[in-house]
Amino acid sequence: MPMSSPLPSPMALNKPQSPSMFKKRSTQSLAPTSAASYLSALSQADARARNGNPTSSPTSTPALSLSSSVTSSSEDTVLNEFELDNVDGLSLPMHPPTSEQVFTTVHSEFGHCANEEYRLTSQHTPGALVTGHVDQDPPYYILLSTYISYLILIVLGHIRDFIGKRLKSGAYKHLMPRDGYAPLNSDFDSFYTRRLKTRMDECFSQPVTGVAGRTILLLDRISPDYNHTQIFTGTRTRALNISSYNYLGFAQGRGGCADAVEESIKRYGISSCGSRLEGGSSDLHTASEALVARFVGMEDALISSMGFATNSTIIPALVGKGCLVISDELNHASIRFGVRISGAVVRMFKHNDMKSLENLLKEVISQGQPKTHRPWKKILIIVEGLYSMEGTLVNLPAIIELKKKYKSTLRLTVGDAYNHPGPAPSSSLPLWLSLPPSLLSGTEGDTRIRRLAFNSRYLHNGLIKLGFITYGHPASPIVPILLFNPGKMNMFHRMMKDRQTPIVVVVVAYPATPLVTSRVRFCVSAAHTKDDIDCVLRACDDIGDVLDLKHGIPKGERWTIEDVVSRAADVANL
Amino acid sequence: MESATTTLEPLFAFLAHSLTTVESTFNKLPGSAVILRYVRSSHQNDPGRTLLELILVIFAIRTLLQSRTRADRNGKHFIQFSDKEVDELVDEWTPEPLGQPLTAQEQADLGAVPIVAGPNGPKPKLVSSGKTALNLASFNFTGLAGNEDIKQKAVDTLRKYGLGSCGPPGFYGTLDVHMDLERDIADFLGTEASILYSQGFSTISSVIPAFCKRGDIIVADRGVNFAIQKGIQISRSTVRWFDHNDLKSLDEVLEGVEKERKKRRGPLTRRFIITEGIFEKDGAMVDLPKLIELKYKHKYRLILDESFSFGAVGRTGRGLTELYNVPASKVDMLLGSVAIGLCSAGGFCAGSQIVVDHQRINGPSFVFSASMPALLAVSASEGINILRSTPSILTALQENVRAARAILDRVDCITIPSHPASPVIHIHVRSPSSPAASSLHPATASVMSPKHHHSNPSSILPRDASKWNWDIEGEERMLQDVVEECLAQGVMVTRAKRLRGQEMVEARPSLRLALTSALTKKETEKAVGVVKAALVKVISRRR
């Protein structure tokens, strides 16, 4: 590990000889590893990251401080199994690096982008009003054709069921009562799955392999029988990945984080062999909980082994009978699951609507519990930081005002918002063990955050300028485009995948969204380069014309794709 | 009068004009003539009907316009307050704190939780003492934790796949290694297919609501674990309970349910039996062949949670189906824990292709959570390979179980509700007042009561619940003393931790040993000997 970095790591300050924390612990006596020692080192690193303005660091890319260079093919990624013909433009950067630019990442996992113009810091000015998102309505013919599409799908489905049950009863056996067993799946409950979702199954559950980084390898499949079975062809396609939750681009097979994980596997194994209270607690748990708490600025933190379980099992510990949960109407399924098993009463308010929340708070506090009118024991407001289907950020300043005013407790779920662009000093990283200095000091994290912020705003504003209807906050890395008609989802997905540079996208429809607002959801990452976002914008522009998707700003105000691409920095700063 | 007519004239003209416009547009609409004819003729036949239909239309519009939110603003319990009153009420309201500060006892418990420095395994180093201890607390039945081959595979996978899968299975989170592991599990058990969940605890509480809906019938064991209770609770199905691990009671309950249905002439709904292979609460083991016989007899589907028996019993660790030599395909939904059985993470549900495919769309924690990291899936696959090729691991584990039971069964002051073959051994303090009867939490077999006296199947509490007189706090303190005494002697054991107040029925405090094949027979005997000495010492001191 090179120690000649301009920003020495805190570990290096404490004990210059020790190459890693593990070593350090094994050489010292096994004193209780207190969180305090981690934290003091951490705050030093934070302070350093804050003082040293990263934009004026001696090198244009922070990765420069490392001597080794990794070209686009490396010995132990899936990449080298293929010849690098670069027909899809994904394996090699569009602008070859100059001799001064050295990148430590694999381009297909974390894109090479040295241009400082394509960085952005997004920050909320304290006291400024948070502007809510204004929904744009599509023309009426779109709405009408959407409803008609669903109507046709439903009618056709019922006709097929009706005829099929009489003529081809063998195919419906699993939906009929048989030998005294009720069907596992009633035909009413599964109607949507059988008759609507099956039609577009090629968009879902696509198996992949390799790192879910900037690009991803698809295992190609075909369906000979209208999606009832899928057959793997044995070939693989590399596609630009704008679908995975990889905000800061740490999904990498190499680099500091992966190295730290490797070391921890070698030393700790992969299993804790039990629940935390029954002999499964490790010193690593203590350390990373302290770290998470420090990062988010809280007293303490609890780590759960699964995202879904965090909500579904911790909410019942906080509220129970006689308590009220006030939940945003678009909260994630895990929150609903948790609230339902907690036994608390639930009331919902309109998505991100502070007025509606305030009225509801007034009502529930003054009315008390239903029937008895006793005061509520506790009122818990549950919101998400970033909504995974909408891309909206919660209006935190306003909601904290309300919380104070009405004395409720606020629980913010940041599952999706974690690592979202913000100016926080980011020296804290998931496994803070033996990270290279650029990671430990926070410079790399900072670059990644600024790349993410640029990419998010560029894509979001670019799509708006091209005439699409989008949802959500421009700074959010989740960018949905509304498609409306169900038939367009399949087409959009296929057209994106069949381009010369294949792009994989997530399309979502009812029941994950309201019936009419089917959408495609992009999930931007710091791993994307400006060229990648250009590529997505160009693809959307082409397909948007074919599928008639541009119903946003009026024609006169729209920009051409060339304008958007050439003035990217302006677009991002809009 | 004259002037009024003249001033209103433009208005009348406008009305007449708009009326003709509306009429002509209406006539232009296709099919309008039919409607007109229909209205006319119906009005001619029965003027009252027109009125009725008009009212219906108005009612329909009103219903549509009503707010969709469930606000009970118009409910009869809603009280109208003025704004000032509302403000006062808001000012007056003081909520309880979100969490109560921990009691001294809870704080002591939390402080006593052992923290392992470095890798966990048969002989971990503890942060508190800095010494190694023999581990009888962690689940590592087959000694896969820390296996060098597995670690190497995990590192290789890390380099190829990165760490996280970064998405739910539906959206580019399904990796080839997940499909491989699913196939490996299905092949290992002998089922058509299997599905992988990314956390063990969430598996069953997700599988149950995927199949059991409102109106369906669940017949469950009174002693099922917390995760199953949560799954049952969220399913909103009708639940009937049978006495813990008592298949005679199950038979009776099943008959009762059928009688009830016939009496009500209710429709045929889905019916499920939910129980565990080896029970998390006391280590008892279900009689699988008998259970399957009952399931077929009454035409129920069986959801069997093998979290603590998969990778723990059977010749190669396939669980109860291997132990009793029953084809796994006879169990409709067979659940197991990859975290416990294979020392990786997550859980699985094996069954027919239809059962598995249904969960891919309906299992909440499958659909809404990121899939498990690739390296954990590969590690689990490698674990299965090891179990398959080395049956000696399970033989060694059983040797250790027998050795441990040989020591513990001779201790007077305790009772052991666990099955003799179970590598999870629960130990209760024998209460002097009521000897054997209450040693097992929910009522023991009906053999105990000579009079045939049934529990109420709608309640999870067994018939003798009112007679329970365990001193939960006292027993827990006593067992905690045993834990600490053992730790001082270099053996790590644990109490079975419970969420008191959150479970449907309180479980009796117990000390839990989890044996492992990674310790030799000698080491196991030594460790269990220490536990025995600690038990005798602490319990005799208390009396």
PDB file of N, CA and C in Angstrom, chain A residues 337-375:
ATOM      1  N   PHE A 337     -45.092  -4.056   4.918  1.00  0.00           N
ATOM      2  CA  PHE A 337     -44.993  -5.366   5.570  1.00  0.00           C
ATOM      3  C   PHE A 337     -44.735  -5.171   7.069  1.00  0.00           C
ATOM      4  N   GLY A 338     -43.751  -4.347   7.372  1.00  0.00           N
ATOM      5  CA  GLY A 338     -43.381  -4.109   8.771  1.00  0.00           C
ATOM      6  C   GLY A 338     -44.511  -3.488   9.559  1.00  0.00           C
ATOM      7  N   VAL A 339     -45.183  -2.513   8.948  1.00  0.00           N
ATOM      8  CA  VAL A 339     -46.268  -1.831   9.652  1.00  0.00           C
ATOM      9  C   VAL A 339     -47.414  -2.811   9.905  1.00  0.00           C
ATOM     10  N   ARG A 340     -47.666  -3.651   8.925  1.00  0.00           N
ATOM     11  CA  ARG A 340     -48.790  -4.573   9.075  1.00  0.00           C
ATOM     12  C   ARG A 340     -48.553  -5.551  10.211  1.00  0.00           C
ATOM     13  N   ILE A 341     -47.339  -6.050  10.356  1.00  0.00           N
ATOM     14  CA  ILE A 341     -47.142  -6.999  11.448  1.00  0.00           C
ATOM     15  C   ILE A 341     -46.911  -6.310  12.788  1.00  0.00           C
ATOM     16  N   SER A 342     -46.760  -4.988  12.778  1.00  0.00           N
ATOM     17  CA  SER A 342     -46.549  -4.311  14.057  1.00  0.00           C
ATOM     18  C   SER A 342     -47.851  -4.179  14.838  1.00  0.00           C
ATOM     19  N   GLY A 343     -48.992  -4.226  14.157  1.00  0.00           N
ATOM     20  CA  GLY A 343     -50.269  -4.087  14.850  1.00  0.00           C
ATOM     21  C   GLY A 343     -50.686  -2.642  15.053  1.00  0.00           C
ATOM     22  N   ALA A 344     -49.893  -1.703  14.558  1.00  0.00           N
ATOM     23  CA  ALA A 344     -50.248  -0.296  14.694  1.00  0.00           C
ATOM     24  C   ALA A 344     -51.279   0.079  13.629  1.00  0.00           C
ATOM     25  N   VAL A 345     -52.014   1.167  13.895  1.00  0.00           N
ATOM     26  CA  VAL A 345     -52.964   1.664  12.895  1.00  0.00           C
ATOM     27  C   VAL A 345     -52.185   2.466  11.847  1.00  0.00           C
ATOM     28  N   VAL A 346     -52.571   2.355  10.599  1.00  0.00           N
ATOM     29  CA  VAL A 346     -51.854   3.087   9.542  1.00  0.00           C
ATOM     30  C   VAL A 346     -52.764   4.111   8.903  1.00  0.00           C
ATOM     31  N   ARG A 347     -52.260   5.287   8.676  1.00  0.00           N
ATOM     32  CA  ARG A 347     -52.948   6.277   7.843  1.00  0.00           C
ATOM     33  C   ARG A 347     -51.953   6.733   6.786  1.00  0.00           C
ATOM     34  N   MET A 348     -52.453   7.005   5.601  1.00  0.00           N
ATOM     35  CA  MET A 348     -51.546   7.402   4.538  1.00  0.00           C
ATOM     36  C   MET A 348     -51.789   8.836   4.134  1.00  0.00           C
ATOM     37  N   PHE A 349     -50.739   9.479   3.669  1.00  0.00           N
ATOM     38  CA  PHE A 349     -50.907  10.822   3.114  1.00  0.00           C
ATOM     39  C   PHE A 349     -50.406  10.825   1.683  1.00  0.00           C
ATOM     40  N   LYS A 350     -50.868  11.842   0.945  1.00  0.00           N
ATOM     41  CA  LYS A 350     -50.545  11.926  -0.467  1.00  0.00           C
ATOM     42  C   LYS A 350     -49.037  12.037  -0.635  1.00  0.00           C
ATOM     43  N   HIS A 351     -48.529  11.406  -1.687  1.00  0.00           N
ATOM     44  CA  HIS A 351     -47.091  11.313  -1.875  1.00  0.00           C
ATOM     45  C   HIS A 351     -46.390  12.654  -1.788  1.00  0.00           C
ATOM     46  N   ASN A 352     -45.511  12.756  -0.803  1.00  0.00           N
ATOM     47  CA  ASN A 352     -44.654  13.925  -0.628  1.00  0.00           C
ATOM     48  C   ASN A 352     -45.430  15.241  -0.489  1.00  0.00           C
ATOM     49  N   ASP A 353     -46.670  15.177  -0.062  1.00  0.00           N
ATOM     50  CA  ASP A 353     -47.505  16.370   0.031  1.00  0.00           C
ATOM     51  C   ASP A 353     -47.563  16.809   1.490  1.00  0.00           C
ATOM     52  N   MET A 354     -46.843  17.883   1.803  1.00  0.00           N
ATOM     53  CA  MET A 354     -46.706  18.300   3.191  1.00  0.00           C
ATOM     54  C   MET A 354     -48.008  18.868   3.749  1.00  0.00           C
ATOM     55  N   LYS A 355     -48.801  19.449   2.845  1.00  0.00           N
ATOM     56  CA  LYS A 355     -50.083  20.008   3.273  1.00  0.00           C
ATOM     57  C   LYS A 355     -50.984  18.863   3.762  1.00  0.00           C
ATOM     58  N   SER A 356     -51.028  17.835   2.941  1.00  0.00           N
ATOM     59  CA  SER A 356     -51.855  16.687   3.272  1.00  0.00           C
ATOM     60  C   SER A 356     -51.368  16.045   4.571  1.00  0.00           C
ATOM     61  N   LEU A 357     -50.053  16.020   4.748  1.00  0.00           N
ATOM     62  CA  LEU A 357     -49.496  15.432   5.977  1.00  0.00           C
ATOM     63  C   LEU A 357     -49.896  16.269   7.189  1.00  0.00           C
ATOM     64  N   GLU A 358     -49.820  17.593   7.038  1.00  0.00           N
ATOM     65  CA  GLU A 358     -50.146  18.451   8.171  1.00  0.00           C
ATOM     66  C   GLU A 358     -51.616  18.308   8.562  1.00  0.00           C
ATOM     67  N   ASN A 359     -52.489  18.285   7.555  1.00  0.00           N
ATOM     68  CA  ASN A 359     -53.916  18.118   7.849  1.00  0.00           C
ATOM     69  C   ASN A 359     -54.180  16.803   8.543  1.00  0.00           C
ATOM     70  N   LEU A 360     -53.506  15.773   8.047  1.00  0.00           N
ATOM     71  CA  LEU A 360     -53.699  14.462   8.642  1.00  0.00           C
ATOM     72  C   LEU A 360     -53.217  14.447  10.087  1.00  0.00           C
ATOM     73  N   LEU A 361     -52.051  15.074  10.318  1.00  0.00           N
ATOM     74  CA  LEU A 361     -51.512  15.116  11.683  1.00  0.00           C
ATOM     75  C   LEU A 361     -52.488  15.813  12.622  1.00  0.00           C
ATOM     76  N   LYS A 362     -53.029  16.948  12.154  1.00  0.00           N
ATOM     77  CA  LYS A 362     -53.995  17.680  12.977  1.00  0.00           C
ATOM     78  C   LYS A 362     -55.183  16.789  13.300  1.00  0.00           C
ATOM     79  N   GLU A 363     -55.654  16.118  12.262  1.00  0.00           N
ATOM     80  CA  GLU A 363     -56.852  15.299  12.449  1.00  0.00           C
ATOM     81  C   GLU A 363     -56.596  14.158  13.430  1.00  0.00           C
ATOM     82  N   VAL A 364     -55.508  13.415  13.210  1.00  0.00           N
ATOM     83  CA  VAL A 364     -55.323  12.221  14.048  1.00  0.00           C
ATOM     84  C   VAL A 364     -55.004  12.588  15.480  1.00  0.00           C
ATOM     85  N   ILE A 365     -54.276  13.689  15.678  1.00  0.00           N
ATOM     86  CA  ILE A 365     -53.962  14.042  17.065  1.00  0.00           C
ATOM     87  C   ILE A 365     -55.224  14.507  17.776  1.00  0.00           C
ATOM     88  N   SER A 366     -56.043  15.296  17.079  1.00  0.00           N
ATOM     89  CA  SER A 366     -57.244  15.793  17.755  1.00  0.00           C
ATOM     90  C   SER A 366     -58.287  14.700  17.933  1.00  0.00           C
ATOM     91  N   GLN A 367     -58.363  13.782  17.006  1.00  0.00           N
ATOM     92  CA  GLN A 367     -59.381  12.726  17.127  1.00  0.00           C
ATOM     93  C   GLN A 367     -58.949  11.607  18.061  1.00  0.00           C
ATOM     94  N   GLY A 368     -57.662  11.361  18.135  1.00  0.00           N
ATOM     95  CA  GLY A 368     -57.216  10.248  18.972  1.00  0.00           C
ATOM     96  C   GLY A 368     -57.511   8.922  18.311  1.00  0.00           C
ATOM     97  N   GLN A 369     -57.484   7.854  19.086  1.00  0.00           N
ATOM     98  CA  GLN A 369     -57.698   6.526  18.528  1.00  0.00           C
ATOM     99  C   GLN A 369     -59.148   6.361  18.071  1.00  0.00           C
ATOM    100  N   PRO A 370     -59.361   5.563  17.043  1.00  0.00           N
ATOM    101  CA  PRO A 370     -60.725   5.403  16.551  1.00  0.00           C
ATOM    102  C   PRO A 370     -61.633   4.847  17.653  1.00  0.00           C
ATOM    103  N   LYS A 371     -62.860   5.277  17.663  1.00  0.00           N
ATOM    104  CA  LYS A 371     -63.886   4.847  18.627  1.00  0.00           C
ATOM    105  C   LYS A 371     -63.601   5.339  20.045  1.00  0.00           C
ATOM    106  N   THR A 372     -62.468   4.933  20.629  1.00  0.00           N
ATOM    107  CA  THR A 372     -62.256   5.272  22.044  1.00  0.00           C
ATOM    108  C   THR A 372     -61.854   6.733  22.223  1.00  0.00           C
ATOM    109  N   HIS A 373     -61.257   7.346  21.174  1.00  0.00           N
ATOM    110  CA  HIS A 373     -60.761   8.721  21.237  1.00  0.00           C
ATOM    111  C   HIS A 373     -59.694   8.928  22.284  1.00  0.00           C
ATOM    112  N   ARG A 374     -59.073   7.838  22.721  1.00  0.00           N
ATOM    113  CA  ARG A 374     -57.930   8.033  23.611  1.00  0.00           C
ATOM    114  C   ARG A 374     -56.771   8.561  22.795  1.00  0.00           C
ATOM    115  N   PRO A 375     -55.883   9.328  23.440  1.00  0.00           N
ATOM    116  CA  PRO A 375     -54.736   9.833  22.667  1.00  0.00           C
ATOM    117  C   PRO A 375     -53.850   8.670  22.194  1.00  0.00           C
TER     118      PRO A 375
END
